[in-house]
CSV table of C-alpha atoms and ligand atoms in Angstrom, one decimal:
chain,number,residue,atom,x,y,z
B,1,THR,CA,-1.9,-5.1,15.1
B,2,ARG,CA,-4.0,-7.3,12.8
B,3,VAL,CA,-3.3,-6.4,9.2
B,4,ALA,CA,-5.1,-7.1,5.9
B,5,ILE,CA,-3.2,-6.7,2.6
B,6,LEU,CA,-5.3,-5.8,-0.5
B,7,ILE,CA,-3.8,-6.7,-3.8
B,8,SER,CA,-4.8,-6.8,-7.5
B,9,GLY,CA,-1.7,-8.5,-9.1
B,10,ARG,CA,1.5,-10.3,-8.5
B,11,GLY,CA,1.8,-9.2,-4.9
B,12,SER,CA,5.6,-8.8,-4.5
B,13,ASN,CA,5.1,-6.1,-1.9
B,14,MET,CA,2.6,-8.3,-0.1
B,15,ALA,CA,5.2,-11.1,0.0
B,16,SER,CA,7.7,-8.7,1.5
B,17,LEU,CA,5.2,-7.8,4.2
B,18,ILE,CA,4.4,-11.4,4.9
B,19,ALA,CA,8.1,-12.3,5.1
B,20,ALA,CA,8.8,-9.5,7.6
B,21,ALA,CA,5.8,-10.3,9.7
B,22,VAL,CA,7.0,-13.9,10.1
B,23,GLU,CA,9.7,-12.7,12.5
B,24,PRO,CA,8.6,-13.0,16.1
B,25,GLU,CA,9.6,-9.5,17.1
B,26,PHE,CA,7.6,-7.9,14.2
B,27,PRO,CA,4.8,-5.8,15.7
B,28,ALA,CA,2.1,-6.8,13.3
B,29,GLU,CA,0.6,-10.0,11.9
B,30,ILE,CA,-0.8,-10.5,8.4
B,31,VAL,CA,-4.2,-12.2,9.0
B,32,LEU,CA,-5.8,-11.7,5.6
B,33,VAL,CA,-4.9,-11.1,1.9
B,34,ALA,CA,-7.8,-10.0,-0.3
B,35,SER,CA,-7.9,-9.3,-4.0
B,36,ASN,CA,-10.5,-7.6,-6.2
B,37,ARG,CA,-9.2,-9.9,-9.1
B,38,PRO,CA,-9.6,-13.6,-8.5
B,39,GLU,CA,-6.7,-14.3,-10.9
B,40,ALA,CA,-4.2,-12.2,-9.0
B,41,GLY,CA,-1.0,-14.2,-8.7
B,42,GLY,CA,-0.4,-12.9,-5.1
B,43,LEU,CA,-3.3,-14.9,-3.8
B,44,ALA,CA,-1.5,-18.2,-4.4
B,45,THR,CA,1.7,-16.8,-2.9
B,46,ALA,CA,-0.3,-15.8,0.3
B,47,ALA,CA,-2.0,-19.1,0.5
B,48,ALA,CA,1.3,-20.9,0.2
B,49,ALA,CA,2.5,-18.9,3.1
B,50,GLY,CA,-0.5,-20.0,5.1
B,51,ILE,CA,-2.3,-16.7,5.1
B,52,PRO,CA,-6.1,-16.8,4.7
B,53,THR,CA,-7.1,-15.3,1.3
B,54,LEU,CA,-10.2,-13.8,-0.1
B,55,ALA,CA,-11.1,-13.1,-3.8
B,56,LEU,CA,-13.9,-10.5,-4.2
B,57,ASP,CA,-14.4,-10.1,-7.9
B,58,HIS,CA,-15.4,-6.4,-8.3
B,59,LYS,CA,-17.1,-7.3,-11.6
B,60,THR,CA,-19.7,-9.3,-9.8
B,61,TYR,CA,-20.9,-6.3,-7.8
B,62,PRO,CA,-23.6,-3.9,-9.1
B,63,SER,CA,-21.7,-0.8,-8.0
B,64,ARG,CA,-18.5,0.5,-6.5
B,65,ALA,CA,-20.4,1.1,-3.3
B,66,ALA,CA,-21.6,-2.5,-3.2
B,67,PHE,CA,-18.1,-3.9,-3.7
B,68,ASP,CA,-16.7,-1.5,-1.0
B,69,GLU,CA,-19.5,-2.5,1.4
B,70,ALA,CA,-18.7,-6.2,0.9
B,71,LEU,CA,-15.0,-5.7,1.4
B,72,HIS,CA,-15.6,-3.5,4.5
B,73,ALA,CA,-17.8,-6.3,6.0
B,74,GLU,CA,-15.0,-8.9,5.4
B,75,LEU,CA,-12.4,-6.6,7.0
B,76,VAL,CA,-14.6,-6.0,10.0
B,77,ALA,CA,-15.4,-9.7,10.3
B,78,ALA,CA,-11.7,-10.5,10.4
B,79,ASP,CA,-11.2,-7.9,13.1
B,80,ILE,CA,-8.7,-5.9,11.0
B,81,ASP,CA,-6.9,-3.0,12.6
B,82,LEU,CA,-4.9,-1.8,9.6
B,83,VAL,CA,-5.3,-2.2,5.9
B,84,CYS,CA,-2.2,-2.2,3.6
B,85,LEU,CA,-2.8,-1.5,-0.1
B,86,ALA,CA,-0.1,-3.3,-2.1
B,87,GLY,CA,-0.7,-2.8,-5.8
B,88,PHE,CA,-4.4,-2.6,-5.3
B,89,MET,CA,-5.6,-1.0,-8.5
B,90,ARG,CA,-9.1,0.1,-7.6
B,91,ILE,CA,-10.3,3.4,-6.4
B,92,PHE,CA,-12.5,3.4,-3.2
B,93,SER,CA,-15.7,5.2,-2.6
B,94,ALA,CA,-15.4,8.1,-0.1
B,95,GLY,CA,-17.4,6.2,2.4
B,96,PHE,CA,-14.9,3.3,2.5
B,97,VAL,CA,-11.9,5.7,2.8
B,98,GLU,CA,-13.7,7.5,5.6
B,99,ALA,CA,-14.5,4.2,7.4
B,100,TRP,CA,-10.7,3.3,7.4
B,101,ALA,CA,-9.4,6.8,7.9
B,102,GLY,CA,-6.1,6.6,9.8
B,103,ARG,CA,-6.1,2.8,9.5
B,104,MET,CA,-5.2,2.4,5.8
B,105,ILE,CA,-1.8,2.9,4.1
B,106,ASN,CA,-0.6,2.5,0.5
B,107,ILE,CA,2.7,2.2,-1.3
B,108,HIS,CA,3.2,4.3,-4.4
B,109,PRO,CA,6.1,4.1,-6.8
B,110,SER,CA,7.2,7.7,-6.8
B,111,LEU,CA,8.4,10.4,-4.4
B,112,LEU,CA,5.0,11.9,-3.7
B,113,PRO,CA,3.7,14.5,-4.2
B,114,LEU,CA,5.4,14.1,-7.5
B,115,PHE,CA,3.9,11.7,-10.1
B,116,LYS,CA,0.6,10.6,-8.8
B,117,GLY,CA,-1.6,8.1,-10.6
B,118,VAL,CA,-0.3,5.4,-13.0
B,119,HIS,CA,2.8,5.2,-15.2
B,120,THR,CA,4.9,6.9,-12.6
B,121,HIS,CA,8.2,5.8,-14.1
B,122,GLU,CA,7.3,7.2,-17.5
B,123,GLN,CA,6.3,10.4,-15.7
B,124,ALA,CA,9.6,10.6,-14.0
B,125,LEU,CA,11.6,10.0,-17.2
B,126,ALA,CA,9.5,12.6,-19.0
B,127,ALA,CA,10.2,15.2,-16.3
B,128,GLY,CA,13.9,14.5,-16.4
B,129,VAL,CA,14.3,14.1,-12.6
B,130,ARG,CA,17.6,12.6,-11.4
B,131,LEU,CA,16.0,11.1,-8.2
B,132,HIS,CA,12.9,8.9,-8.1
B,133,GLY,CA,11.6,6.5,-5.6
B,134,CYS,CA,8.6,5.2,-3.6
B,135,THR,CA,6.4,6.4,-0.8
B,136,VAL,CA,4.3,4.8,1.9
B,137,HIS,CA,1.4,7.1,2.9
B,138,TYR,CA,-1.9,7.1,4.7
B,139,VAL,CA,-4.9,6.9,2.3
B,140,VAL,CA,-7.2,9.9,2.0
B,141,PRO,CA,-10.0,10.4,-0.5
B,142,GLU,CA,-7.7,12.3,-2.9
B,143,LEU,CA,-5.7,9.7,-5.0
B,144,ASP,CA,-2.1,9.3,-4.0
B,145,ALA,CA,-2.3,12.1,-1.4
B,146,GLY,CA,-2.3,11.7,2.3
B,147,PRO,CA,0.2,12.0,5.1
B,148,ILE,CA,3.6,10.5,4.2
B,149,VAL,CA,5.0,7.8,6.5
B,150,ALA,CA,8.3,6.9,4.7
B,151,GLN,CA,10.1,7.3,1.4
B,152,ALA,CA,13.1,5.8,-0.3
B,153,ALA,CA,15.0,7.4,-3.3
B,154,VAL,CA,17.0,5.9,-6.1
B,155,PRO,CA,19.0,7.6,-8.8
B,156,VAL,CA,17.7,7.9,-12.4
B,157,LEU,CA,20.7,6.7,-14.4
B,158,PRO,CA,21.6,7.4,-18.0
B,159,GLY,CA,20.0,4.9,-20.3
B,160,ASP,CA,17.2,4.0,-17.9
B,161,ASP,CA,13.8,3.1,-19.3
B,162,ALA,CA,10.7,2.6,-17.3
B,163,ASP,CA,11.3,-1.1,-16.7
B,164,ALA,CA,14.9,-0.5,-15.4
B,165,LEU,CA,13.6,2.3,-13.1
B,166,ALA,CA,10.7,0.2,-11.9
B,167,ALA,CA,13.0,-2.7,-11.0
B,168,ARG,CA,15.4,-0.4,-9.1
B,169,ILE,CA,12.5,1.1,-7.1
B,170,LEU,CA,10.9,-2.3,-6.4
B,171,VAL,CA,13.9,-3.4,-4.4
B,172,GLN,CA,13.4,-0.3,-2.3
B,173,GLU,CA,9.6,-0.8,-2.0
B,174,HIS,CA,10.3,-4.3,-0.6
B,175,ARG,CA,12.5,-2.8,2.1
B,176,LEU,CA,10.4,0.3,2.8
B,177,TYR,CA,6.9,-1.1,3.2
B,178,PRO,CA,7.7,-3.5,6.0
B,179,ALA,CA,9.8,-0.8,7.8
B,180,ALA,CA,6.9,1.6,7.5
B,181,LEU,CA,4.4,-0.9,8.7
B,182,ALA,CA,6.6,-1.7,11.7
B,183,LEU,CA,6.8,2.0,12.6
B,184,ILE,CA,3.1,2.3,12.6
B,185,ALA,CA,2.2,-0.9,14.3
B,186,SER,CA,4.8,-0.3,17.1
B,187,GLY,CA,3.4,3.3,17.6
B,188,ARG,CA,6.7,4.8,16.7
B,189,ALA,CA,4.9,6.6,13.9
B,190,ARG,CA,1.4,7.9,14.2
B,191,LEU,CA,-1.0,10.3,12.6
B,192,ASN,CA,-1.5,13.7,14.1
B,193,GLY,CA,-4.0,15.5,12.1
B,194,ASP,CA,-2.7,15.6,8.5
B,195,ARG,CA,0.9,14.8,9.5
B,196,VAL,CA,2.7,11.7,10.6
B,197,VAL,CA,4.8,12.2,13.7
B,198,PHE,CA,7.5,10.0,15.0
B,199,GLY,CA,8.6,9.0,18.5
B,200,ASN,CA,7.9,11.6,21.1
B,201,ASP,CA,7.4,14.4,18.5
B,202,VAL,CA,4.3,16.3,19.3
B,203,SER,CA,4.6,18.9,16.5
C,301,GRF,C1,4.3,-1.6,-7.0
C,301,GRF,O1,5.2,-0.9,-7.8
C,301,GRF,C2,3.5,-0.7,-6.2
C,301,GRF,O2,4.2,0.4,-5.7
C,301,GRF,C3,2.4,-0.2,-7.1
C,301,GRF,O3,2.1,-1.3,-7.9
C,301,GRF,C4,3.2,-2.2,-7.9
C,301,GRF,C5,2.7,-3.5,-7.3
C,301,GRF,O4,3.6,-4.5,-7.4
C,301,GRF,N1,1.3,0.5,-6.5
C,301,GRF,P1,3.4,-5.9,-6.5
C,301,GRF,O5,2.0,-6.4,-6.9
C,301,GRF,O6,3.5,-5.5,-5.1
C,301,GRF,O7,4.4,-6.8,-7.0
């Protein structure tokens, strides 16, 4: 499975995927890291790991569709099988999502379907939940919806602020995303309609 990772920032989840994929038995290879922000710190991290990188500055494209078409062309040219969004902070046009339907996953820092969008840790604190976490899911046109591949939960502890919660969850993100990618790339998890099924499950 040839994987492209799309980032917009520091790329710590990207780094966890790259580190996992270095292992010979890992069922996917990271062949491209692309960012819509040329200044994304993750680009240097990827380059240092020997991964080809691409900066497509969305501000230089006349429209969302034009940016998405350019990105799509690059992914096709690199013969990408699966796209992993890792802190990619840009919404796609419906056409792009359709083109990669069933072949694009994302990590989101909440236990979906709770707390979609941004500021998820503030949302969790405001709601008073005692468990919070992260989710790897397939990407569908609706933001932070889509079939769930894997989740990890952490406790919300007395005195937590958004930063403390984010740090506790990030540790789990770095474990969860490579595990979810391995499940998909090895065929142990697969899409069946609007659900993810595992192993021999045909439900
Ligand atoms: C992560 O918390 C991810 O879940 C969210 O944005 C953050 C990206 O962090 N979508 P990094 O760039 O992977 O370090």
